[in-house]
Amino acid sequence: DIQMTQSPSSLSASVGDRVTITCRASQSISTYLNWYQQKPGKTPKLLIYTASSLHTGVPSRFSGSGSGTDFTLTISSLQPEDFATYYCQQSYSTPFTFGPGTKVDIK
Amino acid sequence: QVQLVESGGGVVQPGRSLRLSCAASGFTFSSYAMHWVRQAPGKGLEWVAVMSREGNNKYYVDSVKGRFTISRDNSNYTLYLQMNSLRAEDTAVYYCVRAGIAQGFYNWFDPWGQGTLVTVS
């Protein structure tokens, strides 16, 4: 099974900050990497697919990059509605696995 | 618009069974692979199972193999998850999720249903 790790596990940031979250796969997954946002009590929402493609309706301040084993999610200017938990997920092989999540909260 | 509505969750004793349903609408159900993903209270996301659009391919996470069965009724736009021999560690919100594109299932998860809570106690 492919293991996914994320760092940091949590971070505190202010509105307007640039935020970067890292995701690492235990083996190469090409660009089969997706990012989701989940707010408390809510359903996860797709942000980025295939490592760098922005999902329809997602603000352009979100971006993704990487290939192989190392990936990043960047929020260029954090907005109040971005405080949430972010998960990466590999779709390269079953079992499809998620990272443990990165919680972004208000500083 | 695309909608996925899960039902069938509830409280069940260890060792018993439960069947979850997911009613799909707003898209051609038979064109997409479908997944179940779960989230234990206060924990992260865990993929559970996938079924191909025709139903001839199914895969499961190891922890549910032999206990859970994913199935679908394309004529009624419904996905199922039969859960047998339930354990306390199966307690979670179970989400019905569509494959992101109508080509296989090695892609992303979108959209997600609102989830149904299963409590094994």
mmCIF file with all atom_site columns, C-alpha atoms in Angstrom:
data_model
loop_
_atom_site.group_PDB
_atom_site.id
_atom_site.type_symbol
_atom_site.label_atom_id
_atom_site.label_alt_id
_atom_site.label_comp_id
_atom_site.label_asym_id
_atom_site.label_entity_id
_atom_site.label_seq_id
_atom_site.pdbx_PDB_ins_code
_atom_site.Cartn_x
_atom_site.Cartn_y
_atom_site.Cartn_z
_atom_site.occupancy
_atom_site.B_iso_or_equiv
_atom_site.pdbx_formal_charge
_atom_site.auth_seq_id
_atom_site.auth_comp_id
_atom_site.auth_asym_id
_atom_site.auth_atom_id
_atom_site.pdbx_PDB_model_num
ATOM 1   C CA . ASP A 1 1   ? 0.000   0.000   0.000   1.00 0.00 ? 1   ASP A CA 1
ATOM 2   C CA . ILE A 1 2   ? 1.108   3.556   -0.701  1.00 0.00 ? 2   ILE A CA 1
ATOM 3   C CA . GLN A 1 3   ? 1.518   5.619   2.471   1.00 0.00 ? 3   GLN A CA 1
ATOM 4   C CA . MET A 1 4   ? 0.805   9.329   2.364   1.00 0.00 ? 4   MET A CA 1
ATOM 5   C CA . THR A 1 5   ? 2.290   11.803  4.816   1.00 0.00 ? 5   THR A CA 1
ATOM 6   C CA . GLN A 1 6   ? 1.583   15.496  5.219   1.00 0.00 ? 6   GLN A CA 1
ATOM 7   C CA . SER A 1 7   ? 3.422   18.303  6.909   1.00 0.00 ? 7   SER A CA 1
ATOM 8   C CA . PRO A 1 8   ? 2.775   20.168  8.978   1.00 0.00 ? 8   PRO A CA 1
ATOM 9   C CA . SER A 1 9   ? -0.053  18.413  10.798  1.00 0.00 ? 9   SER A CA 1
ATOM 10  C CA . SER A 1 10  ? -1.377  21.806  11.793  1.00 0.00 ? 10  SER A CA 1
ATOM 11  C CA . LEU A 1 11  ? -0.497  25.440  11.328  1.00 0.00 ? 11  LEU A CA 1
ATOM 12  C CA . SER A 1 12  ? -1.683  28.806  12.501  1.00 0.00 ? 12  SER A CA 1
ATOM 13  C CA . ALA A 1 13  ? -1.771  31.621  9.995   1.00 0.00 ? 13  ALA A CA 1
ATOM 14  C CA . SER A 1 14  ? -3.239  35.042  9.489   1.00 0.00 ? 14  SER A CA 1
ATOM 15  C CA . VAL A 1 15  ? -5.521  36.319  6.781   1.00 0.00 ? 15  VAL A CA 1
ATOM 16  C CA . GLY A 1 16  ? -3.369  37.296  3.829   1.00 0.00 ? 16  GLY A CA 1
ATOM 17  C CA . ASP A 1 17  ? -0.569  34.859  4.630   1.00 0.00 ? 17  ASP A CA 1
ATOM 18  C CA . ARG A 1 18  ? 0.914   32.542  2.049   1.00 0.00 ? 18  ARG A CA 1
ATOM 19  C CA . VAL A 1 19  ? 0.450   28.954  3.205   1.00 0.00 ? 19  VAL A CA 1
ATOM 20  C CA . THR A 1 20  ? 2.197   25.853  1.891   1.00 0.00 ? 20  THR A CA 1
ATOM 21  C CA . ILE A 1 21  ? 1.292   22.278  2.780   1.00 0.00 ? 21  ILE A CA 1
ATOM 22  C CA . THR A 1 22  ? 3.487   19.375  1.775   1.00 0.00 ? 22  THR A CA 1
ATOM 23  C CA . CYS A 1 23  ? 2.387   15.844  0.910   1.00 0.00 ? 23  CYS A CA 1
ATOM 24  C CA . ARG A 1 24  ? 4.729   12.916  0.350   1.00 0.00 ? 24  ARG A CA 1
ATOM 25  C CA . ALA A 1 25  ? 3.994   9.482   -1.080  1.00 0.00 ? 25  ALA A CA 1
ATOM 26  C CA . SER A 1 26  ? 5.900   6.369   -0.050  1.00 0.00 ? 26  SER A CA 1
ATOM 27  C CA . GLN A 1 27  ? 6.527   5.548   -3.725  1.00 0.00 ? 27  GLN A CA 1
ATOM 28  C CA . SER A 1 28  ? 6.204   7.359   -7.009  1.00 0.00 ? 28  SER A CA 1
ATOM 29  C CA . ILE A 1 29  ? 2.622   8.139   -7.979  1.00 0.00 ? 29  ILE A CA 1
ATOM 30  C CA . SER A 1 30  ? 3.350   10.306  -11.015 1.00 0.00 ? 30  SER A CA 1
ATOM 31  C CA . THR A 1 31  ? 0.739   13.071  -10.754 1.00 0.00 ? 31  THR A CA 1
ATOM 32  C CA . TYR A 1 32  ? -2.067  10.905  -9.363  1.00 0.00 ? 32  TYR A CA 1
ATOM 33  C CA . LEU A 1 33  ? -2.437  13.252  -6.423  1.00 0.00 ? 33  LEU A CA 1
ATOM 34  C CA . ASN A 1 34  ? -5.528  15.149  -5.343  1.00 0.00 ? 34  ASN A CA 1
ATOM 35  C CA . TRP A 1 35  ? -6.261  17.711  -2.623  1.00 0.00 ? 35  TRP A CA 1
ATOM 36  C CA . TYR A 1 36  ? -9.458  18.144  -0.608  1.00 0.00 ? 36  TYR A CA 1
ATOM 37  C CA . GLN A 1 37  ? -10.667 20.749  1.849   1.00 0.00 ? 37  GLN A CA 1
ATOM 38  C CA . GLN A 1 38  ? -12.913 19.859  4.756   1.00 0.00 ? 38  GLN A CA 1
ATOM 39  C CA . LYS A 1 39  ? -14.504 22.343  7.118   1.00 0.00 ? 39  LYS A CA 1
ATOM 40  C CA . PRO A 1 40  ? -15.790 21.225  10.532  1.00 0.00 ? 40  PRO A CA 1
ATOM 41  C CA . GLY A 1 41  ? -19.018 19.272  10.222  1.00 0.00 ? 41  GLY A CA 1
ATOM 42  C CA . LYS A 1 42  ? -18.951 19.498  6.451   1.00 0.00 ? 42  LYS A CA 1
ATOM 43  C CA . THR A 1 43  ? -18.313 17.196  3.526   1.00 0.00 ? 43  THR A CA 1
ATOM 44  C CA . PRO A 1 44  ? -14.854 17.171  1.915   1.00 0.00 ? 44  PRO A CA 1
ATOM 45  C CA . LYS A 1 45  ? -14.571 19.234  -1.250  1.00 0.00 ? 45  LYS A CA 1
ATOM 46  C CA . LEU A 1 46  ? -12.205 18.680  -4.155  1.00 0.00 ? 46  LEU A CA 1
ATOM 47  C CA . LEU A 1 47  ? -9.693  21.487  -4.658  1.00 0.00 ? 47  LEU A CA 1
ATOM 48  C CA . ILE A 1 48  ? -6.956  20.191  -6.929  1.00 0.00 ? 48  ILE A CA 1
ATOM 49  C CA . TYR A 1 49  ? -6.750  17.059  -9.075  1.00 0.00 ? 49  TYR A CA 1
ATOM 50  C CA . THR A 1 50  ? -3.841  15.414  -10.866 1.00 0.00 ? 50  THR A CA 1
ATOM 51  C CA . ALA A 1 51  ? -1.447  17.427  -8.709  1.00 0.00 ? 51  ALA A CA 1
ATOM 52  C CA . SER A 1 52  ? -1.961  20.818  -10.311 1.00 0.00 ? 52  SER A CA 1
ATOM 53  C CA . SER A 1 53  ? -5.373  21.117  -11.977 1.00 0.00 ? 53  SER A CA 1
ATOM 54  C CA . LEU A 1 54  ? -7.733  23.509  -10.249 1.00 0.00 ? 54  LEU A CA 1
ATOM 55  C CA . HIS A 1 55  ? -11.236 22.117  -9.801  1.00 0.00 ? 55  HIS A CA 1
ATOM 56  C CA . THR A 1 56  ? -14.100 24.138  -11.238 1.00 0.00 ? 56  THR A CA 1
ATOM 57  C CA . GLY A 1 57  ? -15.155 26.963  -8.956  1.00 0.00 ? 57  GLY A CA 1
ATOM 58  C CA . VAL A 1 58  ? -12.087 26.803  -6.703  1.00 0.00 ? 58  VAL A CA 1
ATOM 59  C CA . PRO A 1 59  ? -10.461 30.227  -6.222  1.00 0.00 ? 59  PRO A CA 1
ATOM 60  C CA . SER A 1 60  ? -7.216  30.820  -8.069  1.00 0.00 ? 60  SER A CA 1
ATOM 61  C CA . ARG A 1 61  ? -5.368  31.506  -4.812  1.00 0.00 ? 61  ARG A CA 1
ATOM 62  C CA . PHE A 1 62  ? -5.179  27.722  -4.473  1.00 0.00 ? 62  PHE A CA 1
ATOM 63  C CA . SER A 1 63  ? -2.512  25.944  -6.480  1.00 0.00 ? 63  SER A CA 1
ATOM 64  C CA . GLY A 1 64  ? -0.845  22.570  -6.497  1.00 0.00 ? 64  GLY A CA 1
ATOM 65  C CA . SER A 1 65  ? 2.461   21.278  -7.754  1.00 0.00 ? 65  SER A CA 1
ATOM 66  C CA . GLY A 1 66  ? 4.704   18.252  -7.725  1.00 0.00 ? 66  GLY A CA 1
ATOM 67  C CA . SER A 1 67  ? 5.132   14.831  -9.246  1.00 0.00 ? 67  SER A CA 1
ATOM 68  C CA . GLY A 1 68  ? 6.615   11.513  -8.251  1.00 0.00 ? 68  GLY A CA 1
ATOM 69  C CA . THR A 1 69  ? 6.654   11.492  -4.470  1.00 0.00 ? 69  THR A CA 1
ATOM 70  C CA . ASP A 1 70  ? 6.604   15.134  -3.379  1.00 0.00 ? 70  ASP A CA 1
ATOM 71  C CA . PHE A 1 71  ? 3.694   17.524  -3.726  1.00 0.00 ? 71  PHE A CA 1
ATOM 72  C CA . THR A 1 72  ? 2.607   20.891  -2.391  1.00 0.00 ? 72  THR A CA 1
ATOM 73  C CA . LEU A 1 73  ? -0.634  22.761  -1.943  1.00 0.00 ? 73  LEU A CA 1
ATOM 74  C CA . THR A 1 74  ? -0.235  26.524  -1.787  1.00 0.00 ? 74  THR A CA 1
ATOM 75  C CA . ILE A 1 75  ? -2.736  29.145  -0.741  1.00 0.00 ? 75  ILE A CA 1
ATOM 76  C CA . SER A 1 76  ? -1.318  32.420  -2.001  1.00 0.00 ? 76  SER A CA 1
ATOM 77  C CA . SER A 1 77  ? -3.295  34.723  0.275   1.00 0.00 ? 77  SER A CA 1
ATOM 78  C CA . LEU A 1 78  ? -5.240  33.025  3.047   1.00 0.00 ? 78  LEU A CA 1
ATOM 79  C CA . GLN A 1 79  ? -8.853  34.102  3.354   1.00 0.00 ? 79  GLN A CA 1
ATOM 80  C CA . PRO A 1 80  ? -11.211 33.649  6.338   1.00 0.00 ? 80  PRO A CA 1
ATOM 81  C CA . GLU A 1 81  ? -13.123 30.903  4.533   1.00 0.00 ? 81  GLU A CA 1
ATOM 82  C CA . ASP A 1 82  ? -9.921  28.883  4.013   1.00 0.00 ? 82  ASP A CA 1
ATOM 83  C CA . PHE A 1 83  ? -9.573  27.857  7.623   1.00 0.00 ? 83  PHE A CA 1
ATOM 84  C CA . ALA A 1 84  ? -10.148 24.124  7.361   1.00 0.00 ? 84  ALA A CA 1
ATOM 85  C CA . THR A 1 85  ? -8.405  20.762  7.221   1.00 0.00 ? 85  THR A CA 1
ATOM 86  C CA . TYR A 1 86  ? -6.675  19.804  3.990   1.00 0.00 ? 86  TYR A CA 1
ATOM 87  C CA . TYR A 1 87  ? -6.089  16.241  2.822   1.00 0.00 ? 87  TYR A CA 1
ATOM 88  C CA . CYS A 1 88  ? -3.991  14.874  0.012   1.00 0.00 ? 88  CYS A CA 1
ATOM 89  C CA . GLN A 1 89  ? -4.993  11.589  -1.628  1.00 0.00 ? 89  GLN A CA 1
ATOM 90  C CA . GLN A 1 90  ? -3.297  9.283   -4.123  1.00 0.00 ? 90  GLN A CA 1
ATOM 91  C CA . SER A 1 91  ? -5.326  7.736   -6.935  1.00 0.00 ? 91  SER A CA 1
ATOM 92  C CA . TYR A 1 92  ? -2.425  5.779   -8.434  1.00 0.00 ? 92  TYR A CA 1
ATOM 93  C CA . SER A 1 93  ? -3.331  2.406   -7.004  1.00 0.00 ? 93  SER A CA 1
ATOM 94  C CA . THR A 1 94  ? -5.756  0.723   -4.669  1.00 0.00 ? 94  THR A CA 1
ATOM 95  C CA . PRO A 1 95  ? -6.169  1.023   -1.791  1.00 0.00 ? 95  PRO A CA 1
ATOM 96  C CA . PHE A 1 96  ? -6.540  4.706   -2.473  1.00 0.00 ? 96  PHE A CA 1
ATOM 97  C CA . THR A 1 97  ? -4.993  6.432   0.508   1.00 0.00 ? 97  THR A CA 1
ATOM 98  C CA . PHE A 1 98  ? -5.263  9.825   2.123   1.00 0.00 ? 98  PHE A CA 1
ATOM 99  C CA . GLY A 1 99  ? -2.745  11.811  4.047   1.00 0.00 ? 99  GLY A CA 1
ATOM 100 C CA . PRO A 1 100 ? -3.518  12.403  7.732   1.00 0.00 ? 100 PRO A CA 1
ATOM 101 C CA . GLY A 1 101 ? -4.597  15.980  7.100   1.00 0.00 ? 101 GLY A CA 1
ATOM 102 C CA . THR A 1 102 ? -3.293  19.456  7.820   1.00 0.00 ? 102 THR A CA 1
ATOM 103 C CA . LYS A 1 103 ? -5.432  21.696  9.971   1.00 0.00 ? 103 LYS A CA 1
ATOM 104 C CA . VAL A 1 104 ? -5.164  25.383  9.154   1.00 0.00 ? 104 VAL A CA 1
ATOM 105 C CA . ASP A 1 105 ? -6.471  27.659  11.859  1.00 0.00 ? 105 ASP A CA 1
ATOM 106 C CA . ILE A 1 106 ? -6.476  31.314  12.726  1.00 0.00 ? 106 ILE A CA 1
ATOM 107 C CA . LYS A 1 107 ? -3.389  32.827  14.310  1.00 0.00 ? 107 LYS A CA 1
ATOM 108 C CA . GLN B 2 1   ? -27.135 19.206  -10.320 1.00 0.00 ? 1   GLN B CA 1
ATOM 109 C CA . VAL B 2 2   ? -25.236 16.114  -9.234  1.00 0.00 ? 2   VAL B CA 1
ATOM 110 C CA . GLN B 2 3   ? -26.540 14.769  -5.953  1.00 0.00 ? 3   GLN B CA 1
ATOM 111 C CA . LEU B 2 4   ? -25.618 11.802  -3.799  1.00 0.00 ? 4   LEU B CA 1
ATOM 112 C CA . VAL B 2 5   ? -27.803 10.968  -0.817  1.00 0.00 ? 5   VAL B CA 1
ATOM 113 C CA . GLU B 2 6   ? -26.764 8.255   1.610   1.00 0.00 ? 6   GLU B CA 1
ATOM 114 C CA . SER B 2 7   ? -29.105 6.410   3.932   1.00 0.00 ? 7   SER B CA 1
ATOM 115 C CA . GLY B 2 8   ? -29.130 3.357   6.144   1.00 0.00 ? 8   GLY B CA 1
ATOM 116 C CA . GLY B 2 9   ? -26.790 4.425   8.920   1.00 0.00 ? 9   GLY B CA 1
ATOM 117 C CA . GLY B 2 10  ? -27.592 3.940   12.575  1.00 0.00 ? 10  GLY B CA 1
ATOM 118 C CA . VAL B 2 11  ? -26.554 2.222   15.763  1.00 0.00 ? 11  VAL B CA 1
ATOM 119 C CA . VAL B 2 12  ? -25.783 -1.482  15.497  1.00 0.00 ? 12  VAL B CA 1
ATOM 120 C CA . GLN B 2 13  ? -24.279 -4.029  17.858  1.00 0.00 ? 13  GLN B CA 1
ATOM 121 C CA . PRO B 2 14  ? -20.874 -5.575  17.166  1.00 0.00 ? 14  PRO B CA 1
ATOM 122 C CA . GLY B 2 15  ? -21.129 -8.597  14.896  1.00 0.00 ? 15  GLY B CA 1
ATOM 123 C CA . ARG B 2 16  ? -24.365 -7.456  13.287  1.00 0.00 ? 16  ARG B CA 1
ATOM 124 C CA . SER B 2 17  ? -24.997 -6.222  9.757   1.00 0.00 ? 17  SER B CA 1
ATOM 125 C CA . LEU B 2 18  ? -26.092 -3.017  8.103   1.00 0.00 ? 18  LEU B CA 1
ATOM 126 C CA . ARG B 2 19  ? -26.691 -1.986  4.506   1.00 0.00 ? 19  ARG B CA 1
ATOM 127 C CA . LEU B 2 20  ? -26.011 1.522   3.315   1.00 0.00 ? 20  LEU B CA 1
ATOM 128 C CA . SER B 2 21  ? -27.614 2.974   0.216   1.00 0.00 ? 21  SER B CA 1
ATOM 129 C CA . CYS B 2 22  ? -26.673 5.943   -1.920  1.00 0.00 ? 22  CYS B CA 1
ATOM 130 C CA . ALA B 2 23  ? -29.222 7.456   -4.262  1.00 0.00 ? 23  ALA B CA 1
ATOM 131 C CA . ALA B 2 24  ? -27.608 9.270   -7.180  1.00 0.00 ? 24  ALA B CA 1
ATOM 132 C CA . SER B 2 25  ? -29.121 11.879  -9.448  1.00 0.00 ? 25  SER B CA 1
ATOM 133 C CA . GLY B 2 26  ? -28.103 14.573  -11.874 1.00 0.00 ? 26  GLY B CA 1
ATOM 134 C CA . PHE B 2 27  ? -25.709 12.458  -13.939 1.00 0.00 ? 27  PHE B CA 1
ATOM 135 C CA . THR B 2 28  ? -25.601 9.209   -15.891 1.00 0.00 ? 28  THR B CA 1
ATOM 136 C CA . PHE B 2 29  ? -24.939 6.833   -13.014 1.00 0.00 ? 29  PHE B CA 1
ATOM 137 C CA . SER B 2 30  ? -23.855 3.919   -15.186 1.00 0.00 ? 30  SER B CA 1
ATOM 138 C CA . SER B 2 31  ? -21.026 5.993   -16.671 1.00 0.00 ? 31  SER B CA 1
ATOM 139 C CA . TYR B 2 32  ? -19.098 6.456   -13.441 1.00 0.00 ? 32  TYR B CA 1
ATOM 140 C CA . ALA B 2 33  ? -17.248 4.306   -10.972 1.00 0.00 ? 33  ALA B CA 1
ATOM 141 C CA . MET B 2 34  ? -18.435 4.853   -7.410  1.00 0.00 ? 34  MET B CA 1
ATOM 142 C CA . HIS B 2 35  ? -16.626 4.794   -4.072  1.00 0.00 ? 35  HIS B CA 1
ATOM 143 C CA . TRP B 2 36  ? -17.327 4.585   -0.376  1.00 0.00 ? 36  TRP B CA 1
ATOM 144 C CA . VAL B 2 37  ? -15.081 6.634   1.909   1.00 0.00 ? 37  VAL B CA 1
ATOM 145 C CA . ARG B 2 38  ? -15.391 6.767   5.690   1.00 0.00 ? 38  ARG B CA 1
ATOM 146 C CA . GLN B 2 39  ? -14.324 9.052   8.497   1.00 0.00 ? 39  GLN B CA 1
ATOM 147 C CA . ALA B 2 40  ? -14.223 7.949   12.114  1.00 0.00 ? 40  ALA B CA 1
ATOM 148 C CA . PRO B 2 41  ? -15.243 10.616  14.648  1.00 0.00 ? 41  PRO B CA 1
ATOM 149 C CA . GLY B 2 42  ? -12.511 13.231  14.903  1.00 0.00 ? 42  GLY B CA 1
ATOM 150 C CA . LYS B 2 43  ? -10.258 11.308  12.527  1.00 0.00 ? 43  LYS B CA 1
ATOM 151 C CA . GLY B 2 44  ? -9.105  11.507  8.917   1.00 0.00 ? 44  GLY B CA 1
ATOM 152 C CA . LEU B 2 45  ? -10.513 10.101  5.720   1.00 0.00 ? 45  LEU B CA 1
ATOM 153 C CA . GLU B 2 46  ? -10.244 6.430   4.793   1.00 0.00 ? 46  GLU B CA 1
ATOM 154 C CA . TRP B 2 47  ? -11.147 4.997   1.409   1.00 0.00 ? 47  TRP B CA 1
ATOM 155 C CA . VAL B 2 48  ? -13.259 1.852   1.813   1.00 0.00 ? 48  VAL B CA 1
ATOM 156 C CA . ALA B 2 49  ? -14.241 0.443   -1.568  1.00 0.00 ? 49  ALA B CA 1
ATOM 157 C CA . VAL B 2 50  ? -14.759 1.154   -5.251  1.00 0.00 ? 50  VAL B CA 1
ATOM 158 C CA . MET B 2 51  ? -16.928 -0.401  -7.908  1.00 0.00 ? 51  MET B CA 1
ATOM 159 C CA . SER B 2 52  ? -16.441 0.099   -11.629 1.00 0.00 ? 52  SER B CA 1
ATOM 160 C CA . ARG B 2 53  ? -19.265 1.545   -13.692 1.00 0.00 ? 53  ARG B CA 1
ATOM 161 C CA . GLU B 2 54  ? -20.392 -1.838  -15.039 1.00 0.00 ? 54  GLU B CA 1
ATOM 162 C CA . GLY B 2 55  ? -19.884 -3.519  -11.691 1.00 0.00 ? 55  GLY B CA 1
ATOM 163 C CA . ASN B 2 56  ? -17.323 -6.046  -12.851 1.00 0.00 ? 56  ASN B CA 1
ATOM 164 C CA . ASN B 2 57  ? -14.417 -4.635  -10.828 1.00 0.00 ? 57  ASN B CA 1
ATOM 165 C CA . LYS B 2 58  ? -14.447 -4.104  -7.085  1.00 0.00 ? 58  LYS B CA 1
ATOM 166 C CA . TYR B 2 59  ? -11.652 -3.278  -4.685  1.00 0.00 ? 59  TYR B CA 1
ATOM 167 C CA . TYR B 2 60  ? -11.593 -2.904  -0.916  1.00 0.00 ? 60  TYR B CA 1
ATOM 168 C CA . VAL B 2 61  ? -9.330  -1.667  1.830   1.00 0.00 ? 61  VAL B CA 1
ATOM 169 C CA . ASP B 2 62  ? -7.840  -4.649  3.663   1.00 0.00 ? 62  ASP B CA 1
ATOM 170 C CA . SER B 2 63  ? -9.638  -3.904  6.933   1.00 0.00 ? 63  SER B CA 1
ATOM 171 C CA . VAL B 2 64  ? -13.067 -4.590  5.380   1.00 0.00 ? 64  VAL B CA 1
ATOM 172 C CA . LYS B 2 65  ? -12.251 -7.378  2.927   1.00 0.00 ? 65  LYS B CA 1
ATOM 173 C CA . GLY B 2 66  ? -14.485 -10.377 3.468   1.00 0.00 ? 66  GLY B CA 1
ATOM 174 C CA . ARG B 2 67  ? -16.902 -8.344  5.603   1.00 0.00 ? 67  ARG B CA 1
ATOM 175 C CA . PHE B 2 68  ? -18.118 -5.527  3.337   1.00 0.00 ? 68  PHE B CA 1
ATOM 176 C CA . THR B 2 69  ? -19.574 -5.822  -0.156  1.00 0.00 ? 69  THR B CA 1
ATOM 177 C CA . ILE B 2 70  ? -20.036 -2.945  -2.564  1.00 0.00 ? 70  ILE B CA 1
ATOM 178 C CA . SER B 2 71  ? -22.729 -3.253  -5.217  1.00 0.00 ? 71  SER B CA 1
ATOM 179 C CA . ARG B 2 72  ? -24.780 -1.078  -7.509  1.00 0.00 ? 72  ARG B CA 1
ATOM 180 C CA . ASP B 2 73  ? -28.076 -0.996  -9.380  1.00 0.00 ? 73  ASP B CA 1
ATOM 181 C CA . ASN B 2 74  ? -27.508 1.090   -12.454 1.00 0.00 ? 74  ASN B CA 1
ATOM 182 C CA . SER B 2 75  ? -31.156 0.998   -13.474 1.00 0.00 ? 75  SER B CA 1
ATOM 183 C CA . ASN B 2 76  ? -32.157 2.561   -10.149 1.00 0.00 ? 76  ASN B CA 1
ATOM 184 C CA . TYR B 2 77  ? -29.169 4.875   -9.787  1.00 0.00 ? 77  TYR B CA 1
ATOM 185 C CA . THR B 2 78  ? -28.230 3.369   -6.453  1.00 0.00 ? 78  THR B CA 1
ATOM 186 C CA . LEU B 2 79  ? -24.972 2.319   -4.804  1.00 0.00 ? 79  LEU B CA 1
ATOM 187 C CA . TYR B 2 80  ? -24.878 -0.023  -1.837  1.00 0.00 ? 80  TYR B CA 1
ATOM 188 C CA . LEU B 2 81  ? -22.509 -1.090  0.886   1.00 0.00 ? 81  LEU B CA 1
ATOM 189 C CA . GLN B 2 82  ? -23.390 -4.280  2.705   1.00 0.00 ? 82  GLN B CA 1
ATOM 190 C CA . MET B 2 83  ? -21.514 -4.345  5.997   1.00 0.00 ? 83  MET B CA 1
ATOM 191 C CA . ASN B 2 84  ? -21.358 -7.619  7.898   1.00 0.00 ? 84  ASN B CA 1
ATOM 192 C CA . SER B 2 85  ? -19.569 -8.635  11.106  1.00 0.00 ? 85  SER B CA 1
ATOM 193 C CA . LEU B 2 86  ? -19.364 -5.020  12.165  1.00 0.00 ? 86  LEU B CA 1
ATOM 194 C CA . ARG B 2 87  ? -16.737 -3.956  14.660  1.00 0.00 ? 87  ARG B CA 1
ATOM 195 C CA . ALA B 2 88  ? -16.382 -0.952  16.920  1.00 0.00 ? 88  ALA B CA 1
ATOM 196 C CA . GLU B 2 89  ? -13.627 0.329   14.649  1.00 0.00 ? 89  GLU B CA 1
ATOM 197 C CA . ASP B 2 90  ? -16.103 0.540   11.764  1.00 0.00 ? 90  ASP B CA 1
ATOM 198 C CA . THR B 2 91  ? -17.824 3.414   13.547  1.00 0.00 ? 91  THR B CA 1
ATOM 199 C CA . ALA B 2 92  ? -17.646 6.333   11.125  1.00 0.00 ? 92  ALA B CA 1
ATOM 200 C CA . VAL B 2 93  ? -19.475 8.630   8.796   1.00 0.00 ? 93  VAL B CA 1
ATOM 201 C CA . TYR B 2 94  ? -19.701 6.807   5.465   1.00 0.00 ? 94  TYR B CA 1
ATOM 202 C CA . TYR B 2 95  ? -19.596 8.944   2.340   1.00 0.00 ? 95  TYR B CA 1
ATOM 203 C CA . CYS B 2 96  ? -20.773 7.916   -1.091  1.00 0.00 ? 96  CYS B CA 1
ATOM 204 C CA . VAL B 2 97  ? -18.458 9.471   -3.650  1.00 0.00 ? 97  VAL B CA 1
ATOM 205 C CA . ARG B 2 98  ? -18.430 9.569   -7.409  1.00 0.00 ? 98  ARG B CA 1
ATOM 206 C CA . ALA B 2 99  ? -15.311 9.137   -9.499  1.00 0.00 ? 99  ALA B CA 1
ATOM 207 C CA . GLY B 2 100 ? -14.221 12.466  -10.879 1.00 0.00 ? 100 GLY B CA 1
ATOM 208 C CA . ILE B 2 101 ? -14.478 11.510  -14.510 1.00 0.00 ? 101 ILE B CA 1
ATOM 209 C CA . ALA B 2 102 ? -16.295 8.878   -16.500 1.00 0.00 ? 102 ALA B CA 1
ATOM 210 C CA . GLN B 2 103 ? -13.098 6.937   -17.221 1.00 0.00 ? 103 GLN B CA 1
ATOM 211 C CA . GLY B 2 104 ? -12.160 4.237   -14.794 1.00 0.00 ? 104 GLY B CA 1
ATOM 212 C CA . PHE B 2 105 ? -11.542 4.997   -11.146 1.00 0.00 ? 105 PHE B CA 1
ATOM 213 C CA . TYR B 2 106 ? -7.877  5.942   -10.974 1.00 0.00 ? 106 TYR B CA 1
ATOM 214 C CA . ASN B 2 107 ? -8.843  9.562   -10.654 1.00 0.00 ? 107 ASN B CA 1
ATOM 215 C CA . TRP B 2 108 ? -10.261 11.931  -8.082  1.00 0.00 ? 108 TRP B CA 1
ATOM 216 C CA . PHE B 2 109 ? -13.305 11.883  -5.840  1.00 0.00 ? 109 PHE B CA 1
ATOM 217 C CA . ASP B 2 110 ? -16.035 14.346  -6.734  1.00 0.00 ? 110 ASP B CA 1
ATOM 218 C CA . PRO B 2 111 ? -18.683 14.997  -5.647  1.00 0.00 ? 111 PRO B CA 1
ATOM 219 C CA . TRP B 2 112 ? -19.296 13.619  -2.148  1.00 0.00 ? 112 TRP B CA 1
ATOM 220 C CA . GLY B 2 113 ? -22.585 12.835  -0.487  1.00 0.00 ? 113 GLY B CA 1
ATOM 221 C CA . GLN B 2 114 ? -23.429 14.317  2.889   1.00 0.00 ? 114 GLN B CA 1
ATOM 222 C CA . GLY B 2 115 ? -22.588 11.073  4.664   1.00 0.00 ? 115 GLY B CA 1
ATOM 223 C CA . THR B 2 116 ? -24.418 8.692   6.954   1.00 0.00 ? 116 THR B CA 1
ATOM 224 C CA . LEU B 2 117 ? -23.234 7.844   10.460  1.00 0.00 ? 117 LEU B CA 1
ATOM 225 C CA . VAL B 2 118 ? -22.705 4.228   11.449  1.00 0.00 ? 118 VAL B CA 1
ATOM 226 C CA . THR B 2 119 ? -22.154 3.569   15.138  1.00 0.00 ? 119 THR B CA 1
ATOM 227 C CA . VAL B 2 120 ? -21.137 0.087   16.225  1.00 0.00 ? 120 VAL B CA 1
ATOM 228 C CA . SER B 2 121 ? -21.741 -0.266  19.933  1.00 0.00 ? 121 SER B CA 1
#
